[in-house]
Short mmCIF file of C-alpha atoms in Angstrom, two decimals:
data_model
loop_
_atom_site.label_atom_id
_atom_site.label_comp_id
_atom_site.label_asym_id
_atom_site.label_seq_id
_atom_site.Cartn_x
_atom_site.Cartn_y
_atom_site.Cartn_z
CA UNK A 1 2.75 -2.57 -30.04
CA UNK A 2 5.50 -4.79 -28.31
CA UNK A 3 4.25 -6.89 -25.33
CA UNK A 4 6.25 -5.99 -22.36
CA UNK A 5 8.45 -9.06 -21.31
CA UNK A 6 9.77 -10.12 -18.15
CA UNK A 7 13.49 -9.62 -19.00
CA UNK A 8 12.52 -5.70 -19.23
CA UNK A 9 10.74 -5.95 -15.92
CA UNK A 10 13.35 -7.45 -14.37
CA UNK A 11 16.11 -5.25 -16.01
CA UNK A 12 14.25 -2.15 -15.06
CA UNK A 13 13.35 -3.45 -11.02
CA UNK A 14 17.41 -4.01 -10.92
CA UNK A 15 18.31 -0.68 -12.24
CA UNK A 16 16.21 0.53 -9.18
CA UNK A 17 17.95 -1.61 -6.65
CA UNK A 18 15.79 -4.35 -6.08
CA UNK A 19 18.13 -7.03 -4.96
CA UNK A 20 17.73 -10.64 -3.51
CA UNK A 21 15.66 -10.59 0.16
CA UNK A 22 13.77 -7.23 -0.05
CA UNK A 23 10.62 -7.11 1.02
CA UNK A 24 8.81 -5.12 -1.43
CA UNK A 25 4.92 -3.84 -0.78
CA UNK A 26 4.06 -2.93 -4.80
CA UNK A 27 0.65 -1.22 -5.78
CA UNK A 28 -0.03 -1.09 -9.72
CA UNK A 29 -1.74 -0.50 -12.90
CA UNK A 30 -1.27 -3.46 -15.28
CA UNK A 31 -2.77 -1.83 -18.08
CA UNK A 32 -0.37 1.07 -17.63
CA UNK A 33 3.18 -0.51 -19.09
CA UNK A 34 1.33 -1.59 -21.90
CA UNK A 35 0.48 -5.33 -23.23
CA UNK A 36 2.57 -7.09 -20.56
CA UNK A 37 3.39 -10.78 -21.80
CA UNK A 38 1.65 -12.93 -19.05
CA UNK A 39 -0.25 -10.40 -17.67
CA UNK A 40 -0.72 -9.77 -14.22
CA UNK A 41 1.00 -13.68 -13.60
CA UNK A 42 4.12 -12.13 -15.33
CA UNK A 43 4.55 -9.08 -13.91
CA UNK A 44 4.33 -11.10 -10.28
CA UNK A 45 6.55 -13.41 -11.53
CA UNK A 46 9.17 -11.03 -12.59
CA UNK A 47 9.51 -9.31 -9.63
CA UNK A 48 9.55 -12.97 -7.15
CA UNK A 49 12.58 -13.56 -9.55
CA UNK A 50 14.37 -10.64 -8.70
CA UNK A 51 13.82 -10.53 -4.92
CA UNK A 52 14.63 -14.27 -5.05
CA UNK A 53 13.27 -17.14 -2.25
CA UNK A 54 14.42 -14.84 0.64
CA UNK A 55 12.45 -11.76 -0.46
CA UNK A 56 8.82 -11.23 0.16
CA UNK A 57 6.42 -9.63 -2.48
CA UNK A 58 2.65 -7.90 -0.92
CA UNK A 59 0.39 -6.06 -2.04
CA UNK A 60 -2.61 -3.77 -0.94
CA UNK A 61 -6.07 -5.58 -1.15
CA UNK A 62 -8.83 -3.11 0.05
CA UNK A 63 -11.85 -4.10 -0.34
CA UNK A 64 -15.02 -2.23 1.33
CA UNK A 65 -18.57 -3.11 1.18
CA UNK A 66 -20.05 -6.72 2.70
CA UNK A 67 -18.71 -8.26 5.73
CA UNK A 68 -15.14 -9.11 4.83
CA UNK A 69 -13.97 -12.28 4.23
CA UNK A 70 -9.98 -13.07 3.93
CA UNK A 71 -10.24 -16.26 1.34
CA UNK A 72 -12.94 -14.71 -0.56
CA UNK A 73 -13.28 -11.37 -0.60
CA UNK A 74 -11.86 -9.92 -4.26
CA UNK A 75 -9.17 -6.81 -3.93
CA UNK A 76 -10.68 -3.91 -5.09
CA UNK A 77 -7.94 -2.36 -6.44
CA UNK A 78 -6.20 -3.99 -9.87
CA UNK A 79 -5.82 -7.21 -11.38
CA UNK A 80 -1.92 -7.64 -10.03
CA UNK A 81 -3.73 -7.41 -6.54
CA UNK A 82 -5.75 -9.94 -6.80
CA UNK A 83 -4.10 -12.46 -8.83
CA UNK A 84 -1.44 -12.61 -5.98
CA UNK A 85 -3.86 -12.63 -3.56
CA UNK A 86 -5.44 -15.78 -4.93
CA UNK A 87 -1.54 -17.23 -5.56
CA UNK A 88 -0.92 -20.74 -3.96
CA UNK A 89 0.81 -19.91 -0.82
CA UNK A 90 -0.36 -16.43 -0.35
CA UNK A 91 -0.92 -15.02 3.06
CA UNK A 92 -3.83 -12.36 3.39
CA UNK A 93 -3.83 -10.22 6.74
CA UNK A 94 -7.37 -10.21 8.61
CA UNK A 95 -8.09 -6.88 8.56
CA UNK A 96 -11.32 -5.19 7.18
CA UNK A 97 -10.46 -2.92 4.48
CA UNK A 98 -6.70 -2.35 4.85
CA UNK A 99 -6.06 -6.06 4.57
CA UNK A 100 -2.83 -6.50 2.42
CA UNK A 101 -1.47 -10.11 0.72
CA UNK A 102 2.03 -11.50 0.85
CA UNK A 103 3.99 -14.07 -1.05
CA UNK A 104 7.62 -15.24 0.29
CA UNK A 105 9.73 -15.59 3.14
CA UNK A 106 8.32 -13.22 5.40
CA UNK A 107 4.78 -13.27 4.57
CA UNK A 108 3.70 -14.69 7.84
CA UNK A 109 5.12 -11.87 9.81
CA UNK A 110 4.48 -9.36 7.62
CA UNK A 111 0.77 -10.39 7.80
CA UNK A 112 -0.30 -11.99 11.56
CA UNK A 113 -1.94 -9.93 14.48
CA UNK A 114 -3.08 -7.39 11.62
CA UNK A 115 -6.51 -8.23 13.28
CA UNK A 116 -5.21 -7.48 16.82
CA UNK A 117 -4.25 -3.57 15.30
CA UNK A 118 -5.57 -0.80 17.84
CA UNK A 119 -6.12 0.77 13.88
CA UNK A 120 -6.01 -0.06 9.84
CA UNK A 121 -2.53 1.21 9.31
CA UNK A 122 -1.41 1.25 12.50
CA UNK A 123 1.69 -0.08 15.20
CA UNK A 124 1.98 -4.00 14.85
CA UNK A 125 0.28 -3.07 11.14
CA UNK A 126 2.07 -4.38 8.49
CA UNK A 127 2.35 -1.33 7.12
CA UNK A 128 4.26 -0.33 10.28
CA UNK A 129 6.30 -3.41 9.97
CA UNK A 130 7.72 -2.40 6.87
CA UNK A 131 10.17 -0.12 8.56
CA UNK A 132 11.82 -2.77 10.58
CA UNK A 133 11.98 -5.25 7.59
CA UNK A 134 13.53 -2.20 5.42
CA UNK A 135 11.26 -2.39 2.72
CA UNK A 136 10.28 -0.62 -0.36
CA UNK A 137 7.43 0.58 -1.84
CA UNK A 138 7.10 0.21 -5.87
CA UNK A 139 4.60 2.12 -7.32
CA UNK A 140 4.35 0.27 -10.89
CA UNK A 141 2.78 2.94 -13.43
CA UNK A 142 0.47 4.84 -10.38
CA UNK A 143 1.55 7.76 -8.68
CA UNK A 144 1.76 8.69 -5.13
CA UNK A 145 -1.74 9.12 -4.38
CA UNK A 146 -1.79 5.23 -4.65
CA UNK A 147 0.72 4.85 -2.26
CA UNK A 148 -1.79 3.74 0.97
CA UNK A 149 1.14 3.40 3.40
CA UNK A 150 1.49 7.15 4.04
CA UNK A 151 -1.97 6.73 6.02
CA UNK A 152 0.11 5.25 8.21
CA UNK A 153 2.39 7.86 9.06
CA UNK A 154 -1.26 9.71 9.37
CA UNK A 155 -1.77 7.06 12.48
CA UNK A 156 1.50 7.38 13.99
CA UNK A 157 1.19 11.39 13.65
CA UNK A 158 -2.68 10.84 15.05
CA UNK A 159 -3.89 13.06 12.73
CA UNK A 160 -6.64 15.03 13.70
CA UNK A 161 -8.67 14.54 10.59
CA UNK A 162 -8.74 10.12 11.05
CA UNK A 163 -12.27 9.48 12.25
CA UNK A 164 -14.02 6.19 13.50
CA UNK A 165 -15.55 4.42 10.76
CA UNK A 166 -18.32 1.15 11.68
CA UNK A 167 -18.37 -1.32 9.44
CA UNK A 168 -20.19 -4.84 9.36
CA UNK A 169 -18.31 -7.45 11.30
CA UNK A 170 -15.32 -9.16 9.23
CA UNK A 171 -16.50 -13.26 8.87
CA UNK A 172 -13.54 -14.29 11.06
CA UNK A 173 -14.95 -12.91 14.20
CA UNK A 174 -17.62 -15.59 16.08
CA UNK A 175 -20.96 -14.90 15.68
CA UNK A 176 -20.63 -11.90 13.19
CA UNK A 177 -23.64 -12.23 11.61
CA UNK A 178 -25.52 -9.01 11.33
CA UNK A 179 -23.43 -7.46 14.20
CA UNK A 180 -20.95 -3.91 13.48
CA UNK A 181 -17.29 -3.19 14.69
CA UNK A 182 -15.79 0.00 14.85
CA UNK A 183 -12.45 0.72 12.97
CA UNK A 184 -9.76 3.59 14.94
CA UNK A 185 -8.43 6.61 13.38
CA UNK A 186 -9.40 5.07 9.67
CA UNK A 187 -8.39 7.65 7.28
CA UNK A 188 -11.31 8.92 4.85
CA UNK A 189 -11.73 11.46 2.27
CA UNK A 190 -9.82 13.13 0.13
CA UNK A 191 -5.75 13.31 0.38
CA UNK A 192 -3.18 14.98 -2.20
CA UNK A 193 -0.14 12.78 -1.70
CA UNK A 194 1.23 13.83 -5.02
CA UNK A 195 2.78 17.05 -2.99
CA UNK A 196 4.73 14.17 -0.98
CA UNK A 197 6.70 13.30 -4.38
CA UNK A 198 9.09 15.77 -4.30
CA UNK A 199 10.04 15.86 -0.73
CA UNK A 200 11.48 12.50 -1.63
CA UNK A 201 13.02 12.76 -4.41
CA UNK A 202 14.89 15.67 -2.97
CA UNK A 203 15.94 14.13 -0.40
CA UNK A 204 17.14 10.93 -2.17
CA UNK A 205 14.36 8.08 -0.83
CA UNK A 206 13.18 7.92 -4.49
CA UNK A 207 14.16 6.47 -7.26
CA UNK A 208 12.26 6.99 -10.71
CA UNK A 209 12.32 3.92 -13.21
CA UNK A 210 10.34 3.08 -16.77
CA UNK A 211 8.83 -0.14 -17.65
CA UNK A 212 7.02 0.17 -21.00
CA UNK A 213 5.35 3.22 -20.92
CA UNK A 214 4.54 3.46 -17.21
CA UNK A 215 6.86 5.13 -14.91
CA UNK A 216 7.83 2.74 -11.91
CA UNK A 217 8.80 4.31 -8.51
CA UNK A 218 11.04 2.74 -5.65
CA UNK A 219 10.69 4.26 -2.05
CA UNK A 220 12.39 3.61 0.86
CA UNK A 221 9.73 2.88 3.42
CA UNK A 222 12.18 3.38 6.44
CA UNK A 223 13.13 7.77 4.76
CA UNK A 224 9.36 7.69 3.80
CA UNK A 225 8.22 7.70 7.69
CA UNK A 226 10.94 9.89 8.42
CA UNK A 227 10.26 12.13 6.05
CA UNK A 228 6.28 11.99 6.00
CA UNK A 229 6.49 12.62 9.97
CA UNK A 230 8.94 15.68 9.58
CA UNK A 231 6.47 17.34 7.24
CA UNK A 232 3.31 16.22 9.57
CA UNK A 233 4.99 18.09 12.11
CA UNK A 234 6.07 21.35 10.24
CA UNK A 235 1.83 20.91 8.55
CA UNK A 236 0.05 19.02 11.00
CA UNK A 237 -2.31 18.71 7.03
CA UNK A 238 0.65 18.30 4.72
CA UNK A 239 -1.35 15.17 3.60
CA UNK A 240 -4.53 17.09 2.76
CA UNK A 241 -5.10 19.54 -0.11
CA UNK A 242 -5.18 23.03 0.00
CA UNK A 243 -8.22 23.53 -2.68
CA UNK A 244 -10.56 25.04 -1.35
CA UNK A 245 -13.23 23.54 -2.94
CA UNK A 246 -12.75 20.22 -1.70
CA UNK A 247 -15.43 19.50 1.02
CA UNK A 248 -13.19 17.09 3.35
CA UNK A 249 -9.80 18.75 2.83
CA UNK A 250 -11.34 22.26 3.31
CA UNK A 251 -13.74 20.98 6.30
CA UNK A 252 -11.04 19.31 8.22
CA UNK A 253 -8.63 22.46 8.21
CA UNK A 254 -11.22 24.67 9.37
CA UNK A 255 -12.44 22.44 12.05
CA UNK A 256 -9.03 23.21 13.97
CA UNK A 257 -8.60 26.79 13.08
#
């Protein structure tokens, strides 16, 4: 099999629109384009080129478990993740287990006061930030359900089925040792965001893309609120499935009926 290079990574972000000074938020699958030459270094690397020194590249790094720690605490979800999370100049938000990472120009807003939140994915979030900064979401060979941000329109819609969640107290607190904190409207359970995927696509705040064998998606953060807060409003649980076998989907619904 032929390794993936960064030329095709490139070639295939710019057929998508990423340009010079976007601020992209990416979550991904390294194994899923294939052998990719560099690995996870190279697929960061490809898309800093693209966006240039005036872009900003971040990524999701949840991470549950032990009391959090932002410089040591490992991203539980991929290799990409943490790589650029452990980057030389890489800025990680203080958040308990929403914290994202960010490399570039805007990394420092994107990331401060996340620890000042009322909630996770809430306003002053960076995943609320997004909208102002016009960003877009790559989804590099995962689908929607991947796509963490949309718990953030759950926030902004207050969404009956966010509970309170206590965790043990993040290490950047004083005196956290053996003490809890409670975390607002954090979003658990189940969700079935792949319904979401062709509301945008219709509606043009998708664009579909190939590197290797994974499929690569671009979303417009700024149509993706907009869109995922006209739905919320039509299906107050357009986010949650409608099996009826699923203990938190099924639980939730009834709980308002």
């Amino acid at each position: 099999m032929r390794k993936v290079t960064k030329e095709q990574i490139q070639t295939s972000l710019k057929l998508m629109g990423i340009e010079k000074g976007d601020v992209i938020f990416m979550h991904s699958a390294l194994s899923a384009p294939g052998i990719v030459e560099g690995g996870a270094d190279g697929v960061i690397d490809a898309f800093l080129d693209v966006i240039g020194d005036e872009g900003t590249l971040a990524v999701s790094t949840l991470a549950f478990g032990a009391p959090f720690d932002a410089d040591t605490t490992p991203s539980a979800v991929g290799l990409i993740s943490e790589t650029l999370r452990k980057r030389k100049g890489a800025i990680r938000s203080l958040r308990p287990v929403h914290a994202i990472a960010a490399l570039g120009k805007r990394a420092k807003e994107l990331t401060e006061g996340h620890e000042h939140c009322s909630s996770n994915c809430g306003e002053g979030s960076p995943y609320r930030k997004l909208i102002d900064m016009n960003g877009k979401i790559i989804l590099f060979g995962v689908d929607m359900n991947r796509n963490t941000t949309l718990h953030a329109i759950e926030d902004w819609m207050d969404a009956s089925f966010l509970e309170d969640y206590t965790i043990m107290m993040p290490t950047y607190m004083p005196d956290y040792q053996g003490k809890t904190m409670v975390l607002k409207k954090y979003p658990p359970g189940h969700r079935d965001f792949l319904r979401f995927t062709p509301v945008l696509r219709k509606e043009g705040a998708l664009i579909e893309g190939r590197v290797g064998l994974a499929k690569v998606l671009c979303i417009d953060v700024k149509k993706m609120y907009e869109l995922g807060i006209r739905e919320m409003k039509r299906d107050p649980f357009f986010f949650l499935c409608e099996n009826p076998a699923c203990k938190f989907c099924a639980k939730k619904r009834k709980a308002v009926q």
